[in-house]
Coordinates of C-alpha atoms in Angstrom, one line a residue:
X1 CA 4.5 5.2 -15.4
X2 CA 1.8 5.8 -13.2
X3 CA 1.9 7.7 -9.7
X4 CA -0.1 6.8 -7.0
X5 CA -0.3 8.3 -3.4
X6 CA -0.6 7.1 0.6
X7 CA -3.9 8.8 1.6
X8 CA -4.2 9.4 5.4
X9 CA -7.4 7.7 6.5
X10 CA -8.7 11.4 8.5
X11 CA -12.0 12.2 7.4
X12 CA -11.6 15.9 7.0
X13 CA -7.7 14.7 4.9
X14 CA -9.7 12.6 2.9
X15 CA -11.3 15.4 1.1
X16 CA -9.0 17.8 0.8
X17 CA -5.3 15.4 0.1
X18 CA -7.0 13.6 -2.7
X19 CA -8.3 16.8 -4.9
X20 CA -4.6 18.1 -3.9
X21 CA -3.3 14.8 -5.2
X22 CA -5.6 15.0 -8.4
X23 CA -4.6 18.8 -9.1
X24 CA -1.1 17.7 -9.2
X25 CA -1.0 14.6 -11.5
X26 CA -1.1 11.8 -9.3
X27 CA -3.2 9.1 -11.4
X28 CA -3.7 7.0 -7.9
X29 CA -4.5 8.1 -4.4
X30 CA -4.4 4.5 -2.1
X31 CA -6.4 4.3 1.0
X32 CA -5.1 1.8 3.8
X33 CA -7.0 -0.6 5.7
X34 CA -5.0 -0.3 9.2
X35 CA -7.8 0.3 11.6
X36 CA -5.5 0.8 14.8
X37 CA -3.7 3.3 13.5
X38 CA -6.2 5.2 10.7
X39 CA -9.6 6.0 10.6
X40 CA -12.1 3.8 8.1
X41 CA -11.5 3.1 4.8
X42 CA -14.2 3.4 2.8
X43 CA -15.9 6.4 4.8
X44 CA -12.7 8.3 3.4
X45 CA -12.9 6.6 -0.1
X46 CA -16.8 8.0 -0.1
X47 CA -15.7 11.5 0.8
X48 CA -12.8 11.1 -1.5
X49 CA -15.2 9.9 -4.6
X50 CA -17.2 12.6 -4.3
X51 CA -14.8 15.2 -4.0
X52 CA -12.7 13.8 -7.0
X53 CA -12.9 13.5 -10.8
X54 CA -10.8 11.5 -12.5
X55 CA -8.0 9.9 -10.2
X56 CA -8.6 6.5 -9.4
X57 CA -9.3 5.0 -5.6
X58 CA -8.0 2.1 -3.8
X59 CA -7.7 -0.1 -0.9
X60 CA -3.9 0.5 0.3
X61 CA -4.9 -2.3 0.6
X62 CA -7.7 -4.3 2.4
X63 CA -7.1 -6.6 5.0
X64 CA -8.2 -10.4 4.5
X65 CA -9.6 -10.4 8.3
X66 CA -11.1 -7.1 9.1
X67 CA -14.2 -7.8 6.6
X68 CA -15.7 -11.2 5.3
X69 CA -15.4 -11.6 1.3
X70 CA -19.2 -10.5 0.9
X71 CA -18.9 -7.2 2.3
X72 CA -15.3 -6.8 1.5
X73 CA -16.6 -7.0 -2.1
X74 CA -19.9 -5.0 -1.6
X75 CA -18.1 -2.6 0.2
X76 CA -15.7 -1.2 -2.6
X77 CA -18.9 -1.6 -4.9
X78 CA -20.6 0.6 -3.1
X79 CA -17.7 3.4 -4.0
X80 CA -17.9 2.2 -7.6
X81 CA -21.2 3.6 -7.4
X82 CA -20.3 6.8 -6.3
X83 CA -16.9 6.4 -8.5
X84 CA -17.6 4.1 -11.5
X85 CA -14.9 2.8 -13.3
X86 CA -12.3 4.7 -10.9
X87 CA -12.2 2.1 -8.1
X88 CA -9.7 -1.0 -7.4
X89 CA -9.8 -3.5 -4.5
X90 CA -6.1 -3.9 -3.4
X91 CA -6.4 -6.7 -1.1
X92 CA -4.1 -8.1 0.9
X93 CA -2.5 -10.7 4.1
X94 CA -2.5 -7.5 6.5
X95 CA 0.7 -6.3 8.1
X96 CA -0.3 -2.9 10.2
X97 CA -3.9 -4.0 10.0
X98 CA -2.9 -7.5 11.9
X99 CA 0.6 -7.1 13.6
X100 CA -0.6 -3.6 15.5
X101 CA -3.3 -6.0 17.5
X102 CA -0.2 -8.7 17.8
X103 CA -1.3 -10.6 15.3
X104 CA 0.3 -12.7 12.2
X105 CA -0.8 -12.3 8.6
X106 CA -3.8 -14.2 7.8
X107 CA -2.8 -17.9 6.9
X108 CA -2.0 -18.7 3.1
X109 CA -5.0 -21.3 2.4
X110 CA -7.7 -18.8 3.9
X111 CA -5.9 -16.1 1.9
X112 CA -6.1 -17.9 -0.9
X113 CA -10.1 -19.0 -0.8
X114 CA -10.8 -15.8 0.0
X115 CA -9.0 -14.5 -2.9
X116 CA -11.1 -16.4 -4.7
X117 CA -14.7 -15.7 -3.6
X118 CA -13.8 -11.9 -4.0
X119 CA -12.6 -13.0 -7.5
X120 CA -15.8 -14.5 -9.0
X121 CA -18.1 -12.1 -7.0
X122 CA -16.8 -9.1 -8.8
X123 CA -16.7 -11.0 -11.9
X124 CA -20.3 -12.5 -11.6
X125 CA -21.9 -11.1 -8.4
X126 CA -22.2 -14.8 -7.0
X127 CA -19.8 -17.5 -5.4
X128 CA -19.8 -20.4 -3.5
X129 CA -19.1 -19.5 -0.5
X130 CA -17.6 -21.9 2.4
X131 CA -18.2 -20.3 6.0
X132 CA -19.0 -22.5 9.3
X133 CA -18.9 -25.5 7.5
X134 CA -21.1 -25.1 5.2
X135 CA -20.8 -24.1 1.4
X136 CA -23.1 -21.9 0.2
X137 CA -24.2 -20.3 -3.3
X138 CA -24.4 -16.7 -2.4
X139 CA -25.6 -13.2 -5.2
X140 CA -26.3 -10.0 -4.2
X141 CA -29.7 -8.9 -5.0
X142 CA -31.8 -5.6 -6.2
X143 CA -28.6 -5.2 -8.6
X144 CA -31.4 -3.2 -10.9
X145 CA -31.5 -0.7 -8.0
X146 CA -28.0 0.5 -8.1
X147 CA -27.3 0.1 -4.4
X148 CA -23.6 -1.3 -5.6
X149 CA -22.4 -1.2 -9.0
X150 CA -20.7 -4.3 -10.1
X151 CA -21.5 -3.1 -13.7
X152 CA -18.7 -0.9 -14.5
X153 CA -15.0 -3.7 -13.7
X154 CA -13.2 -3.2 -9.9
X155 CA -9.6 -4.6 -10.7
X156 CA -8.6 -6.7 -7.6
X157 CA -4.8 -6.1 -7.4
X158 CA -3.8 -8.9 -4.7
X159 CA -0.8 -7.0 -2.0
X160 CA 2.5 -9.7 -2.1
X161 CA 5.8 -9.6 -1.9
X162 CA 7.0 -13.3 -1.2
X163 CA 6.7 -15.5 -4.3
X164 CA 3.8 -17.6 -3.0
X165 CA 1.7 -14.6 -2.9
X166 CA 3.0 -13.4 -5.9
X167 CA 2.2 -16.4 -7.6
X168 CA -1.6 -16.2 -6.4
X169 CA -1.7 -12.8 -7.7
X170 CA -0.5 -14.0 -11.0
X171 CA -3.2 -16.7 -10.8
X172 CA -6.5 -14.5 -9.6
X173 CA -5.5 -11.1 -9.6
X174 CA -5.6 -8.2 -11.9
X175 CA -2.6 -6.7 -10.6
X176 CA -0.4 -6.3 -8.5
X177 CA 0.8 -4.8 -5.2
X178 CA 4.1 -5.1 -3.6
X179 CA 6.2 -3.0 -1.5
X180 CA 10.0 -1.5 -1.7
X181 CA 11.3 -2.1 -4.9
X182 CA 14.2 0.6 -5.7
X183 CA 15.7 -1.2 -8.8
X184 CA 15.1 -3.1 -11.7
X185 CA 16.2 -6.7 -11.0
X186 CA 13.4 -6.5 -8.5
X187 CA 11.1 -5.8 -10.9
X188 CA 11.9 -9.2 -13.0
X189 CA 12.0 -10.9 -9.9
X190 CA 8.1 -10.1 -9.1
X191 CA 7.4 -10.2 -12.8
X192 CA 8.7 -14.2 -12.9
X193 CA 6.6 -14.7 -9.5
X194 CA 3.9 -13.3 -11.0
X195 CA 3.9 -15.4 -14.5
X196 CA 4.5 -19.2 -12.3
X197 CA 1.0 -18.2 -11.3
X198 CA -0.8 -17.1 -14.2
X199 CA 0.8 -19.9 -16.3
X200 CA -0.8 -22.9 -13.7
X201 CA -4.4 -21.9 -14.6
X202 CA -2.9 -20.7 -18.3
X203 CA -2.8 -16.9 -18.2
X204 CA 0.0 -14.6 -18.9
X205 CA 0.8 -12.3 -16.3
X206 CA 3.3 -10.3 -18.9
X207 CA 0.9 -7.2 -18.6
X208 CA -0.1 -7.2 -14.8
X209 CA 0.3 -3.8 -13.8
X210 CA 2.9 -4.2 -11.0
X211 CA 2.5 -1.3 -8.4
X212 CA 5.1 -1.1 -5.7
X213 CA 4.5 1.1 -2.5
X214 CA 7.8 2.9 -1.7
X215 CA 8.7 6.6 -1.0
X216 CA 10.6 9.6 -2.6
X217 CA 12.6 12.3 -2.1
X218 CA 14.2 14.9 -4.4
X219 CA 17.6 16.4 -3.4
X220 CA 17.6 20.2 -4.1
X221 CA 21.0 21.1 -5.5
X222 CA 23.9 20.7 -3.3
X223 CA 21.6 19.4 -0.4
X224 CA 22.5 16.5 1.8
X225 CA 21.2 13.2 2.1
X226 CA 20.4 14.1 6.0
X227 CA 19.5 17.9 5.9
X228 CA 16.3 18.0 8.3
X229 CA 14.1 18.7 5.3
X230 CA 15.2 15.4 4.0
X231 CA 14.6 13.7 7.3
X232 CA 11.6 15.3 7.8
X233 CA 10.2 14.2 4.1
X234 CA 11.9 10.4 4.9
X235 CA 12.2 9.5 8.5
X236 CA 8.3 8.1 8.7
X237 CA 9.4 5.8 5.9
X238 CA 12.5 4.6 6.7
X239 CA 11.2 3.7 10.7
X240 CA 8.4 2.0 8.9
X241 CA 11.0 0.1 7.2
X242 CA 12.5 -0.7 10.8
X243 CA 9.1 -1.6 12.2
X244 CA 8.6 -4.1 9.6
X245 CA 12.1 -6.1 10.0
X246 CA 10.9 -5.7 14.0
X247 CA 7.8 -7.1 14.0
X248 CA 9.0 -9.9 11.9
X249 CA 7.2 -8.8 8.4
X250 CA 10.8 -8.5 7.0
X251 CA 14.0 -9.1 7.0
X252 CA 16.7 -7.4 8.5
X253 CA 18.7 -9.2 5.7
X254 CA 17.4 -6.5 2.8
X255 CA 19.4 -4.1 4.6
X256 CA 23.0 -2.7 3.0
X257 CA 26.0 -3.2 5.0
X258 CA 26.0 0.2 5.7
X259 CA 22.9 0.2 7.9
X260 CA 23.8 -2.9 10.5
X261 CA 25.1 -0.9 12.9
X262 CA 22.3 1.7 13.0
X263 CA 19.6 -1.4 13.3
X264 CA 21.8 -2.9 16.0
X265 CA 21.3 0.2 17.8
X266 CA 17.8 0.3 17.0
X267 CA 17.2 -3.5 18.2
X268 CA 18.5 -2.8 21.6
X269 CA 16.1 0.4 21.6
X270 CA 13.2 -1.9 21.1
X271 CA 14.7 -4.7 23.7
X272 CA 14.3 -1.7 26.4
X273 CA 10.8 -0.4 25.9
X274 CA 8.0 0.1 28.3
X275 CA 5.7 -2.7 27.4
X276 CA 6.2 -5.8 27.7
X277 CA 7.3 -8.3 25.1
X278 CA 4.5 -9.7 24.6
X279 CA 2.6 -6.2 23.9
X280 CA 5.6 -4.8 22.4
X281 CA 3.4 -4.5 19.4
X282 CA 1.5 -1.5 21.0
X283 CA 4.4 0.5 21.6
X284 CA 6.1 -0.5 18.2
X285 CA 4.1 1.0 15.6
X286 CA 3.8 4.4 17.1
X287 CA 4.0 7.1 14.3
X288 CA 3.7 4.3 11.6
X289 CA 4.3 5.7 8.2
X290 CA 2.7 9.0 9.4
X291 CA 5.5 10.2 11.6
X292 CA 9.0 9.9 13.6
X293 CA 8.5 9.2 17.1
X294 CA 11.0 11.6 18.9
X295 CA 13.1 8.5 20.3
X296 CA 13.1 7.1 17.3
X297 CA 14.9 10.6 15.6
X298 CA 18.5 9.2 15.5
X299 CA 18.0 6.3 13.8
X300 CA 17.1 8.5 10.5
X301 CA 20.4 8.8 9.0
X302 CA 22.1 9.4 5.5
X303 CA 22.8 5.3 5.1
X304 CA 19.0 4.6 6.5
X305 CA 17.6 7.2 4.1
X306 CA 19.7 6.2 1.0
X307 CA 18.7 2.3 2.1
X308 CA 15.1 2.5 2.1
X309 CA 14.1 5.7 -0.1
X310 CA 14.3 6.4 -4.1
X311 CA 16.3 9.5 -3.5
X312 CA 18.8 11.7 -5.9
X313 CA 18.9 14.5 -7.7
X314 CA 15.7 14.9 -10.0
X315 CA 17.9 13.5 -13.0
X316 CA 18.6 10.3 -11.1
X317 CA 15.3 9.9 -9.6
X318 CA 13.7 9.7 -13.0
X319 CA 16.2 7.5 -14.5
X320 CA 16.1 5.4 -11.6
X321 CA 12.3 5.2 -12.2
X322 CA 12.9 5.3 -16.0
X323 CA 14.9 2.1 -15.5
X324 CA 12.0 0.5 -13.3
X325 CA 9.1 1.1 -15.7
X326 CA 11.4 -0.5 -18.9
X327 CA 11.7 -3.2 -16.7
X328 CA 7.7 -4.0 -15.8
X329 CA 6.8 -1.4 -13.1
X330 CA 3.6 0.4 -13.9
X331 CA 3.4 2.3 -11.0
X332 CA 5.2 3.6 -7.9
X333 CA 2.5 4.7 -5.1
X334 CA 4.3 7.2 -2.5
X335 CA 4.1 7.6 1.3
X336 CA 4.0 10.9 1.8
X337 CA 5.0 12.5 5.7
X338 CA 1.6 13.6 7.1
X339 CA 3.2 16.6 8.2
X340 CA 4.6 18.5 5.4
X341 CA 2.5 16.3 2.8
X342 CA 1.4 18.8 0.4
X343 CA 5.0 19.9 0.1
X344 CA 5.7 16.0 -0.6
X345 CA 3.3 16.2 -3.5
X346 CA 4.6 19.3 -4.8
X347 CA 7.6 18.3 -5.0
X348 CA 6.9 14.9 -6.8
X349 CA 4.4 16.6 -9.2
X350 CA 7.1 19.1 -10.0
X351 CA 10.5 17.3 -10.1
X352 CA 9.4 14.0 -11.1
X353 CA 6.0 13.6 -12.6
X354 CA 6.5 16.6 -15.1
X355 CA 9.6 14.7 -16.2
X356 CA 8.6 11.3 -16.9

């Protein structure tokens, strides 16, 4: 199994997490595309290109709507030139990228076609290319002067998680990108997604690398579930798990029993904030996968640790992940706390990496 890693879209982090990331095993470092909450993408993938070797760099993951196919395409080209052969386009529907501005994920149909021009111009450097109402034949030019490098194969792993999108992955992408899967029936449940895809245009999706963006956390020996160094390596993850059900990306369904209550509390939390319902999305998303927001402390408890994080002892993380990876999972990709996130990575390098 692989291991991949959140990078924090900060300039100066950019340099410095990714070599950290690299020292320590981590095959993966995953840039996100969340431009209301990060800096730039691909300014931090240059920096992070050039300060690397050998760990590959990704879009964690584009967003269909912040760039146009073209430069979407020549934009992570123009890392494979600093990077080649280490680069992959993770591309995706947006959540953070869309829903912090109050927005829905971009529409399946426009998804889909532009899915497709990104498809055939990194296969072929041209596409047709419907915009305005008109179609177009587009190719980017001076190839021969290296200003993007198409040469050297950029994977385009599509980001899904419902089995529509799953099934478009299966059909165009590479690989895949999904997010929170703890056990192995989920696994064969994206896997069979992934295949009704492939087989319509007659691939096999059997080998599509299946990467799933969750978090982890190693219990040192006779810790609790809810010591504060546990919440303070968790708590970003499991209120980004909150956010999500919030803002309507997920369902509060996925949730155990044991966690109703604690979201019940936390609905009627986000019933009496400041803004206004219908800018509730500013006010929602602060400290998104990067932090706890101090109101939001108490709702980061054993049962919402235990719901939303791989967590045990190291000998039941790595079975847990053992039994992932014999069921299809190529690669878990870790959101680290941005405070504390070199211990994170030590501790994953240490506890589970070295023992898988």
């Amino acid at each position: 199994m692989d291991f991949g890693t959140l990078i924090f879209t900060k300039p100066e982090r950019a340099i410095t997490d990714v070599k950290y990331a690299e020292e320590r095993g981590f095959t993966h470092a995953w840039i996100p595309d969340s431009h209301m909450i990060w800096g730039d993408t691909y300014a931090c993938m240059a920096l992070a290109a050039v300060n690397t070797k050998k760990i590959k760099l990704g879009t964690g993951v584009a967003i269909a709507s912040n760039r146009i196919a073209p430069v979407t395409v020549h934009s992570i080209a123009t890392i494979n030139q600093l990077a080649p052969g280490r680069v992959i386009l993770g591309f995706g529907t947006g959540h953070t990228g869309r829903r912090v501005m109050g927005l829905p994920p971009v529409k399946q149909a426009e998804f889909r076609e532009q899915v497709r021009v990104i498809r055939e111009l990194l296969r072929d450097g041209e596409a047709t290319y419907n915009t305005e109402g008109l179609s177009r034949k587009i190719r980017y030019l001076h190839r021969d002067r290296r200003f993007i490098n198409l040469d050297d194969k950029i994977p385009l792993y599509v980001a899904a998680n419902g089995p529509k999108t799953l099934a478009l992955a299966g059909e165009f992408g590479d690989g895949a990108i999904t997010t929170g899967i703890t056990d192995a029936d989920r696994v064969g449940a994206v896997r069979k997604s992934l295949e009704a895809g492939a087989s319509k245009v007659g691939r096999s999706a059997d080998k599509m690398p299946i990467v799933s963006l969750t978090h982890i956390c190693v219990l040192r020996p006779g810790e609790k579930t809810d010591s504060p160094r546990v919440k303070a390596m968790t708590g970003h993850w499991v209120m980004a798990s909150f956010h999500a059900i919030a803002a309507g990306y997920a369902r509060a369904g996925y949730l155990p029993e044991a966690v109703a209550e604690v979201y019940k509390a936390y609905e009627e939390y986000v019933a009496k904030m400041k803004t206004p319902p219908a800018e509730r999305y500013l006010e929602l998303h602060i400290g998104h996968c990067t932090y706890v927001a101090p109101l939001e402390q108490k709702y980061v408890t054993a049962d919402t640790i235990a719901a939303t994080t791989i967590i045990g002892s190291k000998e039941e993380v790595v079975e847990r992940l053992r039994s992932m990876e014999r069921a299809g999972l190529s690669q878990v990709f870790i959101n680290p706390p941005m405070d504390g996130y070199n211990d994170c990575l030590d501790e994953i390098s240490r506890d589970v990496i070295a023992r898988m």
